[in-house]
Coordinates of C-alpha atoms in Angstrom, one line a residue:
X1 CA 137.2 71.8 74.7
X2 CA 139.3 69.7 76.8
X3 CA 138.6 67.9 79.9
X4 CA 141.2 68.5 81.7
X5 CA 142.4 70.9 83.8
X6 CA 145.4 71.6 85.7
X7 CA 146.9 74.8 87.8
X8 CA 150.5 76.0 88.7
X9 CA 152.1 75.7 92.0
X10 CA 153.5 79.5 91.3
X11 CA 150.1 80.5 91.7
X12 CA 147.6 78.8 93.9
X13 CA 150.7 78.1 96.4
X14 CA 152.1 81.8 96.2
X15 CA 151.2 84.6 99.2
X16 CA 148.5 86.3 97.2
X17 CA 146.5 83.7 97.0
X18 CA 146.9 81.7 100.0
X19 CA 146.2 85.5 101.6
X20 CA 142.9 85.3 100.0
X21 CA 139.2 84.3 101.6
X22 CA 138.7 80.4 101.2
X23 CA 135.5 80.9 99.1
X24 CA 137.7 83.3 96.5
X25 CA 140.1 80.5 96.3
X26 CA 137.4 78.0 95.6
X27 CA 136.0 80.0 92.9
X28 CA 139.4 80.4 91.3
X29 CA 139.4 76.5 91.3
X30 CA 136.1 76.4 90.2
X31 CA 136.7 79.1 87.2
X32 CA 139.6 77.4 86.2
X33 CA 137.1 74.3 85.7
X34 CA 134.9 75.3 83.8
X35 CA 136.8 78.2 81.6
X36 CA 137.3 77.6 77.6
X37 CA 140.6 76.7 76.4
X38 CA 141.4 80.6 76.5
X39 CA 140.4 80.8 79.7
X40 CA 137.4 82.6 79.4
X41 CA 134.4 81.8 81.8
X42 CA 131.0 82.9 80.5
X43 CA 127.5 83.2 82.6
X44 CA 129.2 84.0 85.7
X45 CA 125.9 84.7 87.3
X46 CA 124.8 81.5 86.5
X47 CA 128.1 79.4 87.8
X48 CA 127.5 81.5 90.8
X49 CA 123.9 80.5 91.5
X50 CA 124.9 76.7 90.4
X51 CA 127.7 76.8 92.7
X52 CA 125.8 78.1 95.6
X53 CA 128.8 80.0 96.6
X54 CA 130.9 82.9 95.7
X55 CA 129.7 86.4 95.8
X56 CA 130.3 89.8 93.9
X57 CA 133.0 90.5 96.7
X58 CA 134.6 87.1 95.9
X59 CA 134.9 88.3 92.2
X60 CA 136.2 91.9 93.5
X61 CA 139.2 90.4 95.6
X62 CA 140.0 87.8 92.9
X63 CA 140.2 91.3 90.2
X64 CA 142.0 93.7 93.0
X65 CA 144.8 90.6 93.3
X66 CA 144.3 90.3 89.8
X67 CA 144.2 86.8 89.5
X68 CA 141.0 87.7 87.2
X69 CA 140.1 90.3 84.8
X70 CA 136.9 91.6 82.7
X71 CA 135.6 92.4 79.8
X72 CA 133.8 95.8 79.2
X73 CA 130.8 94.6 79.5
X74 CA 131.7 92.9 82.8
X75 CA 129.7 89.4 81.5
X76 CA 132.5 87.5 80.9
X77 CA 135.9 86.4 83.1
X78 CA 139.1 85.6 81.9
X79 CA 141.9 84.0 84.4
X80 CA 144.9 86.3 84.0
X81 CA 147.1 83.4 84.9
X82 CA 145.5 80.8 82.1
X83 CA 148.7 80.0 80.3
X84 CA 151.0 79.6 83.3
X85 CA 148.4 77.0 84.6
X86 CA 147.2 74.9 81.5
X87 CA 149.3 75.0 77.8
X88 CA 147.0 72.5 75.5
X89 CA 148.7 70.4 73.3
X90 CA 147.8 72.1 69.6
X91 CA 145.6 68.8 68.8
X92 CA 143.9 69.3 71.9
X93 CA 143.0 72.8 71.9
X94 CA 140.0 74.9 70.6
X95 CA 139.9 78.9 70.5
X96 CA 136.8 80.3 72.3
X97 CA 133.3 81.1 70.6
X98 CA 133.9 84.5 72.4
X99 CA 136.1 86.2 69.4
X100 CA 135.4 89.8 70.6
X101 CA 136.5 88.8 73.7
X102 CA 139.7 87.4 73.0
X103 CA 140.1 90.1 70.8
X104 CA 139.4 92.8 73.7
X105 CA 141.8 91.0 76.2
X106 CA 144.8 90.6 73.8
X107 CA 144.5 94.3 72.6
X108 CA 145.1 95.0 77.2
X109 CA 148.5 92.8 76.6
X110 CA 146.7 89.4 77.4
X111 CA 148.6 86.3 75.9
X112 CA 147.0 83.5 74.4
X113 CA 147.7 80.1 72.4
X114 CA 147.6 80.6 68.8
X115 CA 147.0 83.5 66.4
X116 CA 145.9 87.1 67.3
X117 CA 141.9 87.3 67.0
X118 CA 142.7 91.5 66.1
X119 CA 141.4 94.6 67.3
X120 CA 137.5 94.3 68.4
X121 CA 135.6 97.8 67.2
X122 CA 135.6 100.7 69.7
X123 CA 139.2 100.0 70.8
X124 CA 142.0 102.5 69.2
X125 CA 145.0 101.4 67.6
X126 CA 148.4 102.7 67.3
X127 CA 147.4 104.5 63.7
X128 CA 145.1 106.7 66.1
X129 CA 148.0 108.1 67.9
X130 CA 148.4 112.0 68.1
X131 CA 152.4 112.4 67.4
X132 CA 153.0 113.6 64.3
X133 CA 154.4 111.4 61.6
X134 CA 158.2 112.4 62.6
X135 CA 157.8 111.3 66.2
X136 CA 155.7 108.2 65.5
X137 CA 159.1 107.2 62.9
X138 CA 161.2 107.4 65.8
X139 CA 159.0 106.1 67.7
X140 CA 158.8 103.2 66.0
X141 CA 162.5 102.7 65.3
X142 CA 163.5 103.2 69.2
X143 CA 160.8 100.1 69.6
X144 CA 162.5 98.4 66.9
X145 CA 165.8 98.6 68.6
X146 CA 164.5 97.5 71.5
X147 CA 162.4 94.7 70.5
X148 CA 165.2 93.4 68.6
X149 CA 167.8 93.3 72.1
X150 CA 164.6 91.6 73.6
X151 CA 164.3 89.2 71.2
X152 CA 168.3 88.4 71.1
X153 CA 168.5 88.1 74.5
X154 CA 165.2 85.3 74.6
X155 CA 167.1 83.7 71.5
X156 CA 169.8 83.2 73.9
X157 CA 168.0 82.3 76.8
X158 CA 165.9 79.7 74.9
X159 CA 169.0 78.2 73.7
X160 CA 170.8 78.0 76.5
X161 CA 167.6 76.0 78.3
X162 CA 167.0 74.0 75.5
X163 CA 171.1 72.8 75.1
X164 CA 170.7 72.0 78.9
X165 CA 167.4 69.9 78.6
X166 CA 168.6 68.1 75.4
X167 CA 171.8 67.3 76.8
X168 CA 170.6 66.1 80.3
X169 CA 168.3 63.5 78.8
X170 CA 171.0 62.2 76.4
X171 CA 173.9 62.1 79.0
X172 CA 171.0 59.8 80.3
X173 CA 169.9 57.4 78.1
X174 CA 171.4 57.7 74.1
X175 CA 168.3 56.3 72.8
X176 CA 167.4 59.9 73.0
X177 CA 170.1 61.0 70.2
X178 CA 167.9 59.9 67.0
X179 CA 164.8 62.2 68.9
X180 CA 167.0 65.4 69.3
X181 CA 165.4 67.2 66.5
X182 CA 162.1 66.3 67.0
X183 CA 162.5 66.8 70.5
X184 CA 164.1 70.3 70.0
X185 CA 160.6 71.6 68.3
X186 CA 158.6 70.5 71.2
X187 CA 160.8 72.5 73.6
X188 CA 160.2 75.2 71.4
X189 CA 156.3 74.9 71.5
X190 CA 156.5 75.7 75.2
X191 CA 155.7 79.3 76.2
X192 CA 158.8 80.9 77.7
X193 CA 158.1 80.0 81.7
X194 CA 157.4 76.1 80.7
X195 CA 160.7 76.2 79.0
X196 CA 162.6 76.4 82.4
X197 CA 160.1 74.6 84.3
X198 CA 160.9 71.5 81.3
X199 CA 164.5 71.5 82.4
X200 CA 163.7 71.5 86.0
X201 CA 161.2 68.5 85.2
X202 CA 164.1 66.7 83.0
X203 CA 166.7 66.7 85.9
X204 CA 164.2 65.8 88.7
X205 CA 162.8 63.2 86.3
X206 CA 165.6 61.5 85.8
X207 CA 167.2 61.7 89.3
X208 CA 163.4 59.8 90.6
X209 CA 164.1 56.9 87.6
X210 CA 168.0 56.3 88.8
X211 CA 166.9 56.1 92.2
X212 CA 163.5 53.2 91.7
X213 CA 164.9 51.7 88.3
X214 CA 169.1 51.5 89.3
X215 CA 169.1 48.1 87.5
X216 CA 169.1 50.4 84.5
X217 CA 171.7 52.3 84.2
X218 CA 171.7 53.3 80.7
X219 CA 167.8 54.6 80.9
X220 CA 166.7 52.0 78.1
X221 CA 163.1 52.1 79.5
X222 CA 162.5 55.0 80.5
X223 CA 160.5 57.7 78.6
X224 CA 162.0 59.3 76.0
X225 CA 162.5 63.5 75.4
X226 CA 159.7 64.0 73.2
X227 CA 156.8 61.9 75.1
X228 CA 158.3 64.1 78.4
X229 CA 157.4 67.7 76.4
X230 CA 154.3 66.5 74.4
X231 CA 152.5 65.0 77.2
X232 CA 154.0 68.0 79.7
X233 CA 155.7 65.2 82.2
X234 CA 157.5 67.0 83.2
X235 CA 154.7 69.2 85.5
X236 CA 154.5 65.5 87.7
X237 CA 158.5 66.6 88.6
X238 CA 158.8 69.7 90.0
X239 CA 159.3 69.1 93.6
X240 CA 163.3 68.4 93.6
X241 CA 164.1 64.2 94.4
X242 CA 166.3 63.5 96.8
X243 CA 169.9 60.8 95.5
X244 CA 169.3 57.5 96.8
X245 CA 172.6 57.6 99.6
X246 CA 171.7 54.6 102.3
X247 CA 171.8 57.1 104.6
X248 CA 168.4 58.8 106.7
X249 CA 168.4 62.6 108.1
X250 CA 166.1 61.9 110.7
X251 CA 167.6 58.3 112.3
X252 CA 171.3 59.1 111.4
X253 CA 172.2 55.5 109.7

């Protein structure tokens, strides 16, 4: 399991959770600590006691904001938000012991990294379904229709970041040319919300090197496209960087 942990501005900085008691947001902290690389935290009771804070009521407002969910049998938490917080690099990431689990969670819509576990026993599938064979065809072609629009209109959304990043780093520095390909398969690693954050990343990235390296102007030593996706740099550059100008707001020279 890896060692490290890290968690979105878009969540712990949003209104809901700033809204929440200071001991729910420490939990949440906490949790995200000490969850599995799926996000699943186990012996809650225990965490609590070890802790020596957080409270059934903590747990209660962290579910009603649902910033956590649980399992049936209400021993286990997962943190809705896992994959928006932490995506593992595939070398670095190992699938929870807690199979049914996963299972159980993906089957209420829950994404995780890697293949689907499948249905846990006791949970119904679509075969299940009372339509009649006619209405489940349509059914099923309607969704097919649908899926396909969805799926060209992330085509084209994915393309269009992924031109954007590539071309930003190598109207930058044209050492990153020979990496495009490789490059291009790390982008498309990302889960769909990193993509966008990769781009903001690049541009803000690159604005902080021009302005504390403008000796070089062709980017020769900076870090190159790949390293920036692999090793998720690009979370360090979110907050936009102000151009270098000579010029300060607050003293007016």
């Amino acid at each position: 399991m890896a060692k490290k942990r890290m968690f979105s501005q878009e969540v712990v900085r949003s209104d809901d959770f700033l809204d929440l008691p200071q001991s729910s947001q420490l939990l949440y902290f906490h949790f995200g600590m000490i969850a599995d690389d799926d996000g699943i935290v186990a012996s809650v009771g225990r965490e609590l006691r070890y802790l020596g804070f957080g409270s059934k009521d903590d747990l209660k407002i962290l579910s009603d904001k649902n910033f956590i969910d649980f399992t049936v049998d209400g021993k286990l938490v997962f943190i809705v938000h896992w994959l928006k917080n932490n995506n593992l690099r595939a070398d670095r990431y190992i699938q929870t012991d807690y199979k049914a689990a996963r299972a159980e969670l993906e089957a209420k819509g829950y994404q995780f990294k890697g293949k689907k576990v499948g249905t846990p026993l006791g949970i119904p599938n679509d075969n299940h379904s009372a339509a009649t064979d006619t209405e489940k065809d349509k059914e099923k072609g309607l969704e097919k229709d649908i899926d396909i629009d969805k799926g060209k209109e992330k085509d084209k959304d994915t393309n269009s970041l992924l031109t954007e990043f590539l071309d930003t780093f190598i109207n930058f520095s044209s050492k990153n040319r020979s990496k495009r390909s490789v490059a291009t398969a790390e982008f498309i690693k990302l889960p769909s919300f990193q993509r966008e954050q990769a781009l903001i990343g690049a541009k803000n990235y690159i604005q902080s090197y021009q302005n504390e390296h403008p000796e070089d102007e062709t980017g020769q030593y900076s870090v190159n496209a790949v390293n920036f996706l692999s090793n998720m740099m690009f979370m360090d550059y979110q907050e936009e960087v102000k151009a270098e100008t000579g010029y300060d707001d607050e003293l007016g020279f």
